mmCIF file of C-alpha atoms in Angstrom:
data_model
loop_
_atom_site.group_PDB
_atom_site.id
_atom_site.type_symbol
_atom_site.label_atom_id
_atom_site.label_comp_id
_atom_site.label_asym_id
_atom_site.label_seq_id
_atom_site.Cartn_x
_atom_site.Cartn_y
_atom_site.Cartn_z
ATOM 1 C CA MET A 1 84.158 -155.925 -42.543
ATOM 2 C CA THR A 2 85.831 -153.649 -44.955
ATOM 3 C CA ALA A 3 88.554 -154.475 -47.425
ATOM 4 C CA ASN A 4 91.190 -152.875 -45.179
ATOM 5 C CA SER A 5 90.301 -155.033 -42.196
ATOM 6 C CA LYS A 6 90.500 -158.187 -44.338
ATOM 7 C CA ASN A 7 93.966 -157.183 -45.522
ATOM 8 C CA ASN A 8 95.077 -156.505 -41.930
ATOM 9 C CA ASN A 9 93.805 -159.917 -40.845
ATOM 10 C CA HIS A 10 95.698 -161.553 -43.683
ATOM 11 C CA LEU A 11 98.901 -159.719 -42.708
ATOM 12 C CA GLU A 12 98.587 -160.794 -39.063
ATOM 13 C CA THR A 13 98.140 -164.447 -39.967
ATOM 14 C CA SER A 14 101.020 -164.375 -42.425
ATOM 15 C CA LYS A 15 103.346 -162.880 -39.749
ATOM 16 C CA SER A 16 102.696 -165.677 -37.237
ATOM 17 C CA PRO A 17 104.322 -168.440 -39.383
ATOM 18 C CA LYS A 18 107.376 -166.196 -39.775
ATOM 19 C CA ILE A 19 107.621 -165.859 -35.996
ATOM 20 C CA VAL A 20 107.204 -169.610 -35.602
ATOM 21 C CA ASN A 21 109.901 -170.208 -38.206
ATOM 22 C CA ARG A 22 112.263 -167.818 -36.400
ATOM 23 C CA LYS A 23 111.633 -169.596 -33.104
ATOM 24 C CA LEU A 24 112.201 -172.962 -34.750
ATOM 25 C CA VAL A 25 115.472 -171.842 -36.336
ATOM 26 C CA PHE A 26 116.628 -170.350 -33.022
ATOM 27 C CA PHE A 27 115.762 -173.575 -31.184
ATOM 28 C CA LEU A 28 117.601 -175.726 -33.724
ATOM 29 C CA ILE A 29 120.711 -173.534 -33.583
ATOM 30 C CA CYS A 30 120.737 -173.651 -29.765
ATOM 31 C CA SER A 31 120.298 -177.443 -29.825
ATOM 32 C CA ILE A 32 123.233 -177.882 -32.176
ATOM 33 C CA VAL A 33 125.456 -175.539 -30.142
ATOM 34 C CA PHE A 34 124.654 -177.158 -26.775
ATOM 35 C CA GLY A 35 124.891 -180.660 -28.233
ATOM 36 C CA SER A 36 128.310 -180.020 -29.702
ATOM 37 C CA LEU A 37 129.506 -178.406 -26.461
ATOM 38 C CA SER A 38 128.466 -181.477 -24.489
ATOM 39 C CA PHE A 39 130.600 -183.701 -26.743
ATOM 40 C CA VAL A 40 133.552 -181.325 -26.548
ATOM 41 C CA SER A 41 133.477 -181.030 -22.748
ATOM 42 C CA TYR A 42 133.005 -184.769 -22.038
ATOM 43 C CA LYS A 43 135.798 -186.368 -20.010
ATOM 44 C CA PRO A 44 135.636 -190.027 -18.945
ATOM 45 C CA VAL A 45 136.027 -190.609 -15.211
ATOM 46 C CA GLU A 46 138.404 -193.283 -14.014
ATOM 47 C CA ALA A 47 137.047 -195.661 -11.392
ATOM 48 C CA SER A 48 138.975 -195.513 -8.158
ATOM 49 C CA LYS A 49 140.245 -198.617 -6.429
ATOM 50 C CA ASN A 50 138.395 -199.752 -3.333
ATOM 51 C CA ASP A 51 140.348 -199.030 -0.187
ATOM 52 C CA TYR A 52 137.995 -200.564 2.316
ATOM 53 C CA SER A 53 137.057 -204.029 3.452
ATOM 54 C CA VAL A 54 133.688 -205.664 3.020
ATOM 55 C CA ALA A 55 132.150 -208.620 4.796
ATOM 56 C CA ILE A 56 129.726 -211.237 3.511
ATOM 57 C CA VAL A 57 127.032 -212.002 6.035
ATOM 58 C CA ASN A 58 125.643 -215.520 6.260
ATOM 59 C CA ASN A 59 122.090 -215.205 7.532
ATOM 60 C CA SER A 60 121.542 -218.707 8.858
ATOM 61 C CA LYS A 61 119.890 -217.115 11.907
ATOM 62 C CA THR A 62 116.150 -216.742 12.261
ATOM 63 C CA THR A 63 114.528 -213.332 11.941
ATOM 64 C CA LEU A 64 114.111 -213.113 15.713
ATOM 65 C CA GLU A 65 117.869 -213.452 16.183
ATOM 66 C CA ILE A 66 118.663 -210.709 13.684
ATOM 67 C CA VAL A 67 119.160 -207.483 15.561
ATOM 68 C CA ASP A 68 120.438 -204.313 13.927
ATOM 69 C CA LYS A 69 123.944 -203.884 15.171
ATOM 70 C CA PRO A 70 126.529 -201.480 13.824
ATOM 71 C CA VAL A 71 128.707 -203.006 11.162
ATOM 72 C CA SER A 72 131.756 -202.304 13.309
ATOM 73 C CA ASN A 73 130.496 -204.945 15.768
ATOM 74 C CA LEU A 74 130.623 -207.633 13.095
ATOM 75 C CA ALA A 75 133.440 -210.142 13.300
ATOM 76 C CA THR A 76 136.284 -209.450 10.931
ATOM 77 C CA GLU A 77 137.694 -212.957 10.739
ATOM 78 C CA LYS A 78 137.947 -214.647 7.397
ATOM 79 C CA SER A 79 136.002 -217.910 7.207
ATOM 80 C CA ASN A 80 136.121 -220.722 4.702
ATOM 81 C CA SER A 81 133.409 -220.664 2.084
ATOM 82 C CA ASN A 82 132.870 -224.416 2.606
ATOM 83 C CA THR A 83 132.050 -224.204 6.315
ATOM 84 C CA ASP A 84 129.368 -222.224 8.062
ATOM 85 C CA SER A 85 131.174 -221.884 11.388
ATOM 86 C CA SER A 86 131.211 -218.076 11.221
ATOM 87 C CA PRO A 87 128.243 -216.007 10.038
ATOM 88 C CA ILE A 88 130.480 -213.463 8.261
ATOM 89 C CA THR A 89 133.025 -213.724 5.492
ATOM 90 C CA VAL A 90 135.341 -210.753 5.188
ATOM 91 C CA PHE A 91 137.044 -209.696 1.974
ATOM 92 C CA ASN A 92 140.044 -207.524 2.702
ATOM 93 C CA ASN A 93 141.448 -205.563 -0.201
ATOM 94 C CA THR A 94 144.170 -208.076 -1.054
ATOM 95 C CA LYS A 95 145.382 -209.443 -4.379
ATOM 96 C CA ALA A 96 143.196 -212.519 -3.989
ATOM 97 C CA SER A 97 140.005 -210.496 -3.627
ATOM 98 C CA GLU A 98 140.779 -207.666 -6.059
ATOM 99 C CA ASN A 99 139.712 -209.726 -9.031
ATOM 100 C CA GLN A 100 136.237 -210.508 -7.713
ATOM 101 C CA PHE A 101 133.175 -208.703 -8.965
ATOM 102 C CA ALA A 102 129.795 -208.818 -7.252
ATOM 103 C CA LEU A 103 126.448 -208.387 -8.989
ATOM 104 C CA ILE A 104 124.585 -206.213 -6.475
ATOM 105 C CA VAL A 105 120.790 -205.951 -6.496
ATOM 106 C CA GLY A 106 120.162 -203.823 -3.395
ATOM 107 C CA THR A 107 121.766 -201.535 -0.828
ATOM 108 C CA TYR A 108 120.358 -201.043 2.657
ATOM 109 C CA GLN A 109 121.356 -199.290 5.846
ATOM 110 C CA GLU A 110 119.552 -201.829 8.033
ATOM 111 C CA LYS A 111 120.555 -205.464 8.059
ATOM 112 C CA TYR A 112 116.957 -206.624 8.426
ATOM 113 C CA ASN A 113 115.962 -205.144 5.040
ATOM 114 C CA ALA A 114 118.948 -206.764 3.349
ATOM 115 C CA VAL A 115 118.012 -210.134 4.831
ATOM 116 C CA ILE A 116 114.466 -209.795 3.486
ATOM 117 C CA LEU A 117 115.731 -209.123 -0.045
ATOM 118 C CA GLU A 118 118.210 -211.988 0.224
ATOM 119 C CA LYS A 119 115.427 -214.420 1.166
ATOM 120 C CA GLU A 120 113.262 -213.127 -1.678
ATOM 121 C CA MET A 121 116.086 -213.589 -4.189
ATOM 122 C CA LYS A 122 116.725 -217.129 -2.912
ATOM 123 C CA LYS A 123 113.022 -217.909 -3.385
ATOM 124 C CA ARG A 124 113.372 -216.703 -6.987
ATOM 125 C CA GLY A 125 116.127 -219.262 -7.549
ATOM 126 C CA PHE A 126 119.342 -217.339 -6.874
ATOM 127 C CA LYS A 127 120.997 -219.892 -4.578
ATOM 128 C CA HIS A 128 124.292 -218.011 -4.186
ATOM 129 C CA CYS A 129 122.639 -214.784 -3.041
ATOM 130 C CA SER A 130 124.429 -213.258 -0.046
ATOM 131 C CA ILE A 131 124.861 -210.053 1.933
ATOM 132 C CA ILE A 132 128.023 -207.953 1.926
ATOM 133 C CA ALA A 133 128.572 -205.636 4.885
ATOM 134 C CA ASN A 134 130.657 -202.543 4.154
ATOM 135 C CA ASN A 135 132.510 -201.613 7.323
ATOM 136 C CA ASN A 136 133.221 -198.006 6.325
ATOM 137 C CA SER A 137 129.823 -196.812 5.119
ATOM 138 C CA ASN A 138 127.611 -198.953 7.396
ATOM 139 C CA LYS A 139 125.667 -200.320 4.433
ATOM 140 C CA TYR A 140 124.597 -203.805 3.472
ATOM 141 C CA TRP A 141 124.750 -204.861 -0.179
ATOM 142 C CA VAL A 142 122.682 -207.797 -1.398
ATOM 143 C CA THR A 143 124.579 -209.630 -4.123
ATOM 144 C CA VAL A 144 123.369 -212.343 -6.470
ATOM 145 C CA ASP A 145 126.765 -213.974 -6.981
ATOM 146 C CA PHE A 146 130.501 -213.313 -7.365
ATOM 147 C CA TYR A 147 132.340 -213.408 -10.684
ATOM 148 C CA LYS A 148 136.015 -213.522 -11.639
ATOM 149 C CA ASP A 149 135.838 -210.764 -14.243
ATOM 150 C CA LYS A 150 133.593 -207.852 -15.088
ATOM 151 C CA ASN A 151 132.477 -209.246 -18.456
ATOM 152 C CA GLU A 152 131.191 -212.405 -16.792
ATOM 153 C CA ALA A 153 129.225 -210.303 -14.291
ATOM 154 C CA GLU A 154 127.757 -208.159 -17.083
ATOM 155 C CA THR A 155 126.599 -211.196 -19.032
ATOM 156 C CA ALA A 156 124.998 -212.622 -15.878
ATOM 157 C CA ARG A 157 123.182 -209.330 -15.293
ATOM 158 C CA GLU A 158 121.852 -209.383 -18.853
ATOM 159 C CA ARG A 159 121.021 -213.103 -18.731
ATOM 160 C CA PHE A 160 119.009 -212.813 -15.511
ATOM 161 C CA LEU A 161 117.459 -209.445 -16.537
ATOM 162 C CA ILE A 162 118.460 -207.966 -13.193
ATOM 163 C CA ASP A 163 118.321 -204.254 -12.496
ATOM 164 C CA GLY A 164 121.556 -204.202 -10.520
ATOM 165 C CA TRP A 165 125.107 -202.963 -10.720
ATOM 166 C CA ILE A 166 128.542 -204.512 -10.647
ATOM 167 C CA LYS A 167 130.930 -203.756 -7.790
ATOM 168 C CA GLN A 168 134.575 -204.780 -7.603
ATOM 169 C CA ILE A 169 135.352 -206.357 -4.256
#
C-alpha cells in the first residue's frame, strides 16, 4: 500500500461515524416529534352506557344436557339469587343493575366452552363464578363475581392476579 491509499482508508473510516451520527440525530429528532404529537393528539374516550340485557346462566345441568342453543332461546325471566328454580338470571338495564360490575375472565361464542371455564374456575376456588349470556351479541361471558363498584372489582382483580376485565352490568 502506498501513502495515498492509507490516507483514503483513513478518510473512509472517519466518514462512517459522521454518517452514523447524522442518522442518530435524525432518529432522535423524529422520535421527539412523533412522541410530542402523540401527546397532543390524545383524546380520552368516554365509555358508553350498556343498552342491552344480559343473563346469568346457572349450569346445574350435566354436560350431556348442555346443548348449544341460540341465546335468544334462553328464558328471560328474572329469578331469585337464593333459589335455583330457573337456570338463568337476567339483568335488565335498570337502576338496580346499573351499579353492578362483573369481573370477566373469558368470552365465548359457544356455551359449552364457557361452562368448561366456569368449572375450572370453581375448581380453583372461585365459588361465585357464573356465566353471563349477552342476548344481543350471542356471547357468553364467564365472570368470577359481581361487585358494587368499579374500585372493588379492580382490587379483586389485583388480589386474585386474574387476567380479566371489568364490565358494568
